[in-house]
Short mmCIF file of C-alpha atoms and ligand atoms in Angstrom, two decimals:
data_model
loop_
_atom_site.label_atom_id
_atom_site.label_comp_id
_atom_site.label_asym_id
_atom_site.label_seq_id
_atom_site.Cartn_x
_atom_site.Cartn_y
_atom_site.Cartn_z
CA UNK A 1 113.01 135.49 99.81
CA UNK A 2 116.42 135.70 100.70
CA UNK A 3 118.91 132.83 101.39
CA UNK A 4 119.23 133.20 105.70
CA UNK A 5 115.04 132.87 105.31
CA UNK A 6 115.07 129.77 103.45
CA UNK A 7 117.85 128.36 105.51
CA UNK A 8 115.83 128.62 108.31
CA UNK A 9 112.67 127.69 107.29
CA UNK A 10 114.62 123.85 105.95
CA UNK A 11 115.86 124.24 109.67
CA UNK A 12 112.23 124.60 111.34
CA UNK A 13 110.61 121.79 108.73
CA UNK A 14 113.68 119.20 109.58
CA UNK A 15 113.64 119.59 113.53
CA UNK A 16 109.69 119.76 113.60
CA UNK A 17 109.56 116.16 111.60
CA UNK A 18 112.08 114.84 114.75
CA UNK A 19 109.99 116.53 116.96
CA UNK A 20 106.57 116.03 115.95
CA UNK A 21 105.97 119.63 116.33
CA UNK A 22 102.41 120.97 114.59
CA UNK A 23 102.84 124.81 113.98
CA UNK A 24 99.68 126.30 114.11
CA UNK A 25 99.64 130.45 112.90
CA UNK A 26 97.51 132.76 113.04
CA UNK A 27 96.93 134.91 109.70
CA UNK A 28 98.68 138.09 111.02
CA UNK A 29 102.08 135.89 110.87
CA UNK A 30 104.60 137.13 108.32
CA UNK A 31 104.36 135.17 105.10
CA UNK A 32 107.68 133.50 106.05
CA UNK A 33 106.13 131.58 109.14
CA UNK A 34 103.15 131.11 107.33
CA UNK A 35 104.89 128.70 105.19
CA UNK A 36 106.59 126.54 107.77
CA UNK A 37 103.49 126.23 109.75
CA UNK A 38 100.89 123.13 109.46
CA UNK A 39 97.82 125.32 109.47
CA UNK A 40 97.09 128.85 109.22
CA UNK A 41 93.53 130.07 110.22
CA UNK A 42 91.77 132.84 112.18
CA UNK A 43 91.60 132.18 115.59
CA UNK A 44 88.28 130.22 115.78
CA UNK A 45 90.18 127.27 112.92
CA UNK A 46 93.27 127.42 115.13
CA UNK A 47 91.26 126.50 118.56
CA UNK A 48 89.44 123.62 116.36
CA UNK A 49 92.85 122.44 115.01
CA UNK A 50 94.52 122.52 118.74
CA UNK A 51 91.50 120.60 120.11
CA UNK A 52 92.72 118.01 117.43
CA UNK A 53 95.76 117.83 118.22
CA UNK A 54 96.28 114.84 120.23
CA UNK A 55 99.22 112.66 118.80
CA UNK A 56 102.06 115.68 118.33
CA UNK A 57 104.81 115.46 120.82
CA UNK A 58 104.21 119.52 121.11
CA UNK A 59 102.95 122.52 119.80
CA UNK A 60 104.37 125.89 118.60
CA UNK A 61 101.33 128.68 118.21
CA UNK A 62 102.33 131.60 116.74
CA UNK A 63 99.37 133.89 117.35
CA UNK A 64 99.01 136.51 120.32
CA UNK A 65 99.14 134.97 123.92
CA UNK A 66 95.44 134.14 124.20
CA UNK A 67 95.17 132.50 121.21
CA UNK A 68 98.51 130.01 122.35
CA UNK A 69 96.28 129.77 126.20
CA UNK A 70 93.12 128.48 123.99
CA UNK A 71 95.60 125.52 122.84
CA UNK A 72 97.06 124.55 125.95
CA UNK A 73 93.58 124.38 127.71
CA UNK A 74 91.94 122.54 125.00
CA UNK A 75 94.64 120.27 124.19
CA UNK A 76 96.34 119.24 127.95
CA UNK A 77 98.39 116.37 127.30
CA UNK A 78 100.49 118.11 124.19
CA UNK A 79 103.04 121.20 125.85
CA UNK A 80 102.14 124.30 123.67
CA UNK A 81 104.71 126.53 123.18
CA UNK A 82 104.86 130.17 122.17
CA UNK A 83 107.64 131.69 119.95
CA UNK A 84 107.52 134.81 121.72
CA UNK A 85 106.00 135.04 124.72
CA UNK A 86 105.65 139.15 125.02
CA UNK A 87 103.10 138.64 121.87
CA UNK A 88 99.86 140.09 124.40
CA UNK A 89 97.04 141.70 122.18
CA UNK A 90 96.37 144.95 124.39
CA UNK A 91 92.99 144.56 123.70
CA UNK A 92 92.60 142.44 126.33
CA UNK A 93 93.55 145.12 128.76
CA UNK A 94 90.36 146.87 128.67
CA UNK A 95 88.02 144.55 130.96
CA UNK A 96 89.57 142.59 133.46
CA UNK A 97 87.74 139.73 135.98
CA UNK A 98 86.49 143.14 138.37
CA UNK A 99 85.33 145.01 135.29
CA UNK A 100 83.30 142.05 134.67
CA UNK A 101 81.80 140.94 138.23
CA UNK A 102 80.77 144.67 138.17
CA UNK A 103 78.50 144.30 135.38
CA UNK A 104 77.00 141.59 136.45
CA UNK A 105 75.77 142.97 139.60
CA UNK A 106 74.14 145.88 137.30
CA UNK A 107 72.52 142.93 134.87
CA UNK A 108 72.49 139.98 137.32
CA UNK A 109 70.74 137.72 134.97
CA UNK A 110 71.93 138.36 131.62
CA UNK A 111 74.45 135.97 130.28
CA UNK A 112 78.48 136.93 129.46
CA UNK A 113 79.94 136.60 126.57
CA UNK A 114 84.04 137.69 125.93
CA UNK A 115 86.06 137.58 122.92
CA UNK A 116 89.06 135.00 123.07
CA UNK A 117 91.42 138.09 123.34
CA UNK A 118 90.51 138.21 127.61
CA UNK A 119 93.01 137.00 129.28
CA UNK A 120 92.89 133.92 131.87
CA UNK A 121 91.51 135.40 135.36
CA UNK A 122 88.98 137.24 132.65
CA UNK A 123 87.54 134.30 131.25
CA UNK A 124 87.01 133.02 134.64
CA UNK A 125 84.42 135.39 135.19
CA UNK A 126 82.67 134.47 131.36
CA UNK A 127 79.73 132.47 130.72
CA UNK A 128 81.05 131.88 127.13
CA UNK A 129 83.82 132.60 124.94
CA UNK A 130 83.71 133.97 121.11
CA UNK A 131 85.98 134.67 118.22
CA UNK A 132 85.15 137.06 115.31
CA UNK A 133 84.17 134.10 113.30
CA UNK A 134 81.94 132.96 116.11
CA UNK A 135 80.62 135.91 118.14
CA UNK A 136 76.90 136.60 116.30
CA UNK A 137 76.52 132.68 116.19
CA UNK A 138 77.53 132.09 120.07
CA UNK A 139 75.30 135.56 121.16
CA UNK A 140 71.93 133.74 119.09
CA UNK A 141 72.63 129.88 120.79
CA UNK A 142 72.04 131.50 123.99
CA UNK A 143 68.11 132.45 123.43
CA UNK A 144 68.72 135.67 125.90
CA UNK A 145 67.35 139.24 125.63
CA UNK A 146 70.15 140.80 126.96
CA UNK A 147 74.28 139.79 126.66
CA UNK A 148 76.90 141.34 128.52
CA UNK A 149 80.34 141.64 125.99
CA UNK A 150 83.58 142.55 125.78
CA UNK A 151 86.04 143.59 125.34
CA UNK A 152 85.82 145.01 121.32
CA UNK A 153 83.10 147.44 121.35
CA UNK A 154 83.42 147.39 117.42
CA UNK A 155 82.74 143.37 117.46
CA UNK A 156 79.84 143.99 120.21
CA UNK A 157 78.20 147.20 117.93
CA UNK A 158 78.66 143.86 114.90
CA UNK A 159 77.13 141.43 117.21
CA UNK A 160 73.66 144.21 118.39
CA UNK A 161 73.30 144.94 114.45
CA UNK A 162 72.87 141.06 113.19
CA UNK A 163 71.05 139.86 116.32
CA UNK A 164 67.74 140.73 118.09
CA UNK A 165 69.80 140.56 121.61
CA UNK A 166 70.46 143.48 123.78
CA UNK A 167 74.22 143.83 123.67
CA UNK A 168 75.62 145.77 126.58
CA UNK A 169 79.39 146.84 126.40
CA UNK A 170 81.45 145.85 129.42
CA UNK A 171 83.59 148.71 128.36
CA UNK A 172 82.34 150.80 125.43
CA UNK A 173 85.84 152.39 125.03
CA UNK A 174 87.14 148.52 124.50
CA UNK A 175 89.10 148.87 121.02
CA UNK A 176 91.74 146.48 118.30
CA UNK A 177 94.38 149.60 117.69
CA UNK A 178 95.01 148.35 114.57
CA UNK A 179 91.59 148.46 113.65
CA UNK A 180 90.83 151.70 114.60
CA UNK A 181 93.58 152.90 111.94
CA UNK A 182 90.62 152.16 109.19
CA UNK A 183 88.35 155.25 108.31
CA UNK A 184 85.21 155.62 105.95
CA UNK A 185 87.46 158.27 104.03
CA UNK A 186 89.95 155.97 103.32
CA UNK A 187 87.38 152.99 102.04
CA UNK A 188 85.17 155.78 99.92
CA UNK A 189 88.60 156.93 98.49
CA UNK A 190 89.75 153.04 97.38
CA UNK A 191 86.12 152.30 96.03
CA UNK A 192 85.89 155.32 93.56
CA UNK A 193 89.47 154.46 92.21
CA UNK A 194 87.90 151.07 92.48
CA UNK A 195 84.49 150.55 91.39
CA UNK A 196 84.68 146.75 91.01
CA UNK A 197 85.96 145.77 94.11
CA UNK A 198 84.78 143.72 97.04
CA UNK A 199 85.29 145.57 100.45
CA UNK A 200 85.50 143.28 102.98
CA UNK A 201 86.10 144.16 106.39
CA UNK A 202 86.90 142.83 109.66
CA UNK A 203 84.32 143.10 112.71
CA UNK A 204 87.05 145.16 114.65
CA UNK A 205 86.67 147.94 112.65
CA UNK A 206 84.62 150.86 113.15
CA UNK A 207 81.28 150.68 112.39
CA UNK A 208 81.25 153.29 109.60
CA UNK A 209 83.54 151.09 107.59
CA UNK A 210 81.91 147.69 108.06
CA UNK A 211 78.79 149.50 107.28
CA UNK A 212 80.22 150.59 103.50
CA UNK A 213 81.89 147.52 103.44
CA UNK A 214 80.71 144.24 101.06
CA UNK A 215 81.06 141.92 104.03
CA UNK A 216 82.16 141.69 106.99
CA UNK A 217 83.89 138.53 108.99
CA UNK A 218 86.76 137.10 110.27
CA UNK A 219 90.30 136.80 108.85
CA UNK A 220 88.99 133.18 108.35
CA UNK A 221 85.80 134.40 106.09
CA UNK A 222 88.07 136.56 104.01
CA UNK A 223 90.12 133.57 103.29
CA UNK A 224 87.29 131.81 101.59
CA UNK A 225 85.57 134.59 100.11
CA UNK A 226 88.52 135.70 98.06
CA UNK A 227 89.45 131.92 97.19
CA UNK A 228 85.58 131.47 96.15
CA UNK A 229 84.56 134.41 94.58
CA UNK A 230 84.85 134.97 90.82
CA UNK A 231 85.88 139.02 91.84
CA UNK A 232 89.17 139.91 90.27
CA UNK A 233 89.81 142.92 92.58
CA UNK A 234 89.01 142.85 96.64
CA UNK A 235 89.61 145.88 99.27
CA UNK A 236 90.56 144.22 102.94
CA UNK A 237 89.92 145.98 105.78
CA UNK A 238 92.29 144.29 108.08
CA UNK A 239 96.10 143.24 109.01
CA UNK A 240 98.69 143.29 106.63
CA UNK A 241 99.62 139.92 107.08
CA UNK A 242 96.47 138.70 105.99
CA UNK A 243 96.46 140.74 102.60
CA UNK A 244 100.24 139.67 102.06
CA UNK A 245 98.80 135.72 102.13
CA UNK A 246 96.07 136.53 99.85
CA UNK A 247 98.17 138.12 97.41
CA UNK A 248 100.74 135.52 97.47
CA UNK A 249 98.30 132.77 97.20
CA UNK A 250 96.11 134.14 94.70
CA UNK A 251 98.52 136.26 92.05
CA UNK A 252 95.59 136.53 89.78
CA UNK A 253 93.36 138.89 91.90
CA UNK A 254 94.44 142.05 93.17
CA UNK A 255 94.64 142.77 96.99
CA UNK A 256 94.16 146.12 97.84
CA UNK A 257 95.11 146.70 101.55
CA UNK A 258 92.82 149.50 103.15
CA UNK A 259 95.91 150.67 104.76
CA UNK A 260 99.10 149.61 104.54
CA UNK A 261 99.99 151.02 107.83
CA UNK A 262 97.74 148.34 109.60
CA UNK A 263 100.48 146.22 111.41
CA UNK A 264 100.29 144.09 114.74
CA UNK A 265 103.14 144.54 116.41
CA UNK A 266 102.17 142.09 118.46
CA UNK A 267 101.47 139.46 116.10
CA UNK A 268 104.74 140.09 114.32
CA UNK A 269 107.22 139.71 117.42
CA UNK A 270 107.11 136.00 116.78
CA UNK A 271 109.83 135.04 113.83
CA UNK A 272 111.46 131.97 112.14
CA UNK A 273 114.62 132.31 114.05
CA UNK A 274 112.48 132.29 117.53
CA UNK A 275 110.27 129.25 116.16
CA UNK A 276 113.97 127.55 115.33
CA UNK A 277 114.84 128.56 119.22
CA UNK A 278 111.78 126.62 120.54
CA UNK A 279 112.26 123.33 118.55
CA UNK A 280 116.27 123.59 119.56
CA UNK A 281 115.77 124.73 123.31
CA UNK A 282 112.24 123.63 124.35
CA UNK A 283 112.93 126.85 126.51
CA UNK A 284 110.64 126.77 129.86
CA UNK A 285 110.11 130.87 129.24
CA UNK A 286 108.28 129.89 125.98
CA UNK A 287 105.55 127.26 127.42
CA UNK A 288 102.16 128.39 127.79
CA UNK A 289 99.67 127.23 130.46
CA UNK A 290 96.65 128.97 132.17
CA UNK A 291 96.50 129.27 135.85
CA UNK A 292 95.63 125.89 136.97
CA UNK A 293 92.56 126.92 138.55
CA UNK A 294 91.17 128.88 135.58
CA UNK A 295 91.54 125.77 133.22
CA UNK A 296 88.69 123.95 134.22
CA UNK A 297 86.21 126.40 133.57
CA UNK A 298 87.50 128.24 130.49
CA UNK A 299 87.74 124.27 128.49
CA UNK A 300 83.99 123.95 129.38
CA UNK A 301 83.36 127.60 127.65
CA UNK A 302 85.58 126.93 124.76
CA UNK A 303 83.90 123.75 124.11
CA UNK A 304 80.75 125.33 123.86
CA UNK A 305 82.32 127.91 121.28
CA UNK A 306 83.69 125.29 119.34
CA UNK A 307 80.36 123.29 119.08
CA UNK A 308 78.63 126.53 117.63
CA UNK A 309 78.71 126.68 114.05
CA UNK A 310 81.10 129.30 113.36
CA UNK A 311 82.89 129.80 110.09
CA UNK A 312 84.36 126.73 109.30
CA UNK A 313 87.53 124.62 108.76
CA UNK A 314 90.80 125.27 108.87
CA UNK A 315 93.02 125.80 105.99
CA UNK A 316 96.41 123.59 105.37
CA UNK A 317 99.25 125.65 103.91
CA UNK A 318 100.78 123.02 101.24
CA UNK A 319 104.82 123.79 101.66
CA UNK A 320 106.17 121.13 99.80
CA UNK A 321 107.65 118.98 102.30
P1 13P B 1 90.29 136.45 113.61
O1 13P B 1 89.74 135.48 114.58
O2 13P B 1 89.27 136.99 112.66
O3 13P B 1 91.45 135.90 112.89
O4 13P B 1 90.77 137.74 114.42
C1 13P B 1 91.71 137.71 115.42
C2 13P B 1 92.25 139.03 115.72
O5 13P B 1 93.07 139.18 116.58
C3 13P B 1 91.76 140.15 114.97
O6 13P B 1 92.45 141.28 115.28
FE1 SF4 B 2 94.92 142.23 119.24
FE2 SF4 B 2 94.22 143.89 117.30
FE3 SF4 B 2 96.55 142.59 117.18
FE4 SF4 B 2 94.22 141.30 116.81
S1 SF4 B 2 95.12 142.87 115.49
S2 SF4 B 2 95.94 140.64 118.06
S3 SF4 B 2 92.91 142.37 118.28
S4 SF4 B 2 95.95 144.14 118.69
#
């Protein structure tokens, strides 16, 4: 790490002490946020940790858009604030609140369930809300036959294969771009120059390659499994920034990346020197709220998701201070 980096990271871990700032970040964040943050989790452990957060004079959530709206619905009183506010997971363009109303009036009683990565107006329109870590446990709490989801059709074809439910896409063409970057070839390739290794992959990738794969789960799941399991050698089928964490935190396994070109260029607009902007300027640009009259409604869903058992607790990033 080179000198500027550390410079600003002492920076960022003096002001946030003055301003009892808690830095959640996502596991896509570069390994040099990772460190200055509080936790660092999958996006089901950062909603949990915001709903806790009660008691910090703010929040900076360095995670795509949606992930920073969860926060600032779930924890009101605290002002969240985003180090980049362009960070939008174009995911979430494929349904919107029409795409959904829509479906509804084909399935009129079958319940909706979207993946945090909707944005505002779209959740408005959901009967509940799901992460990766959550999605096959908040599908089976509802007892239905048939779910309308969206927008990952990789996640929903994840969701129909470990539940009885009927899943119907709200957009079958819904797809993570990063993701999609994974093919089978590439994961038979790694496991014959690999015989020993544990594939695990993400639910956003195609089905081919969760199907070859170990396990499958959330950024979150991979986390543990890697930390817990007495493998030496583990293939991950998801964002670099998540491989570059469990390399760094566990130097005596080796991380195999399924391909190194798997990069969120989203995720990785947000960097120390625009974290040290926030806790300087408290810029207005950078504050994240949710249409006041979406608010309401989307805390009621999200505290539903949050009471499902999901994939447990967040992880605290030691750094020393
Ligand atoms: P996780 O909730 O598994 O961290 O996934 C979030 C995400 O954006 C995956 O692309
Ligand atoms: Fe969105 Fe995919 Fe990036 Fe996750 S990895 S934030 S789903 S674009």
């Amino acid at each position: 790490m080179d000198n500027d980096c550390k410079d600003l990271q002492e920076k960022i871990l003096k002001l946030k002490k003055e301003r009892k700032a808690l830095i959640l970040a996502h596991n896509y964040q570069t390994i040099e946020i990772q460190e200055i943050a509080d936790y660092v989790g999958d996006s089901l452990q950062l909603a949990r940790k915001s709903a806790e957060s009660n008691g910090y004079e703010m929040i900076i959530f360095s995670g795509v858009r949606f992930m920073a709206e969860m926060a600032a619905v779930l924890c009101p009183n605290v002002p969240v604030y985003i180090p980049d506010p362009g960070a939008l997971c174009p995911l979430a363009a494929y349904i919107d609140a029409a795409a959904v109303r829509k479906k509804k009036e084909e399935y009129p009683d079958a319940p909706v369930v979207v993946y945090v990565n909707t944005t505002a107006e779209t959740k408005t329109e959901t009967d509940f809300i799901c992460t990766s870590g959550s999605a096959v446990e908040v599908v089976e709490s509802l007892g239905a036959e048939t779910v309308l989801f969206g927008p990952d059709a990789n996640l929903a074809e994840h969701v129909r294969r470990h539940t009885n439910v009927k899943i119907v896409d709200i957009d079958p063409r819904g797809r993570c771009y990063v993701h999609n970057m994974f093919d089978l070839s590439m994961l038979i390739e790694l496991k014959k120059k690999y015989p020993d290794a544990i594939a695990i992959a993400h639910p956003e990738c195609p089905i081919e390659v969760q199907e070859a794969a170990d396990m499958v789960g959330s950024t979150g799941m991979m986390v543990r499994t890697v930390a817990e399991s007495d493998a030496k050698t583990f293939i991950i089928a998801t964002e670099m920034g998540l491989v570059h964490q469990l390399q760094k935190n566990h130097p005596d396994k080796t991380i195999i990346p399924l391909y190194e070109g798997a990069v969120c260029r989203q995720m990785k607009k947000h960097t120390l020197q625009k974290i040290l902007d926030v806790l300087e300027n408290l810029p207005e640009a950078n504050l994240v709220t949710v249409p006041t009259h979406t608010a309401p409604h989307i805390r009621e869903v999200l505290e539903h998701m949050n009471k499902v058992k999901g994939q447990g607790p967040a992880v605290a990033v030691d750094v020393g201070t």
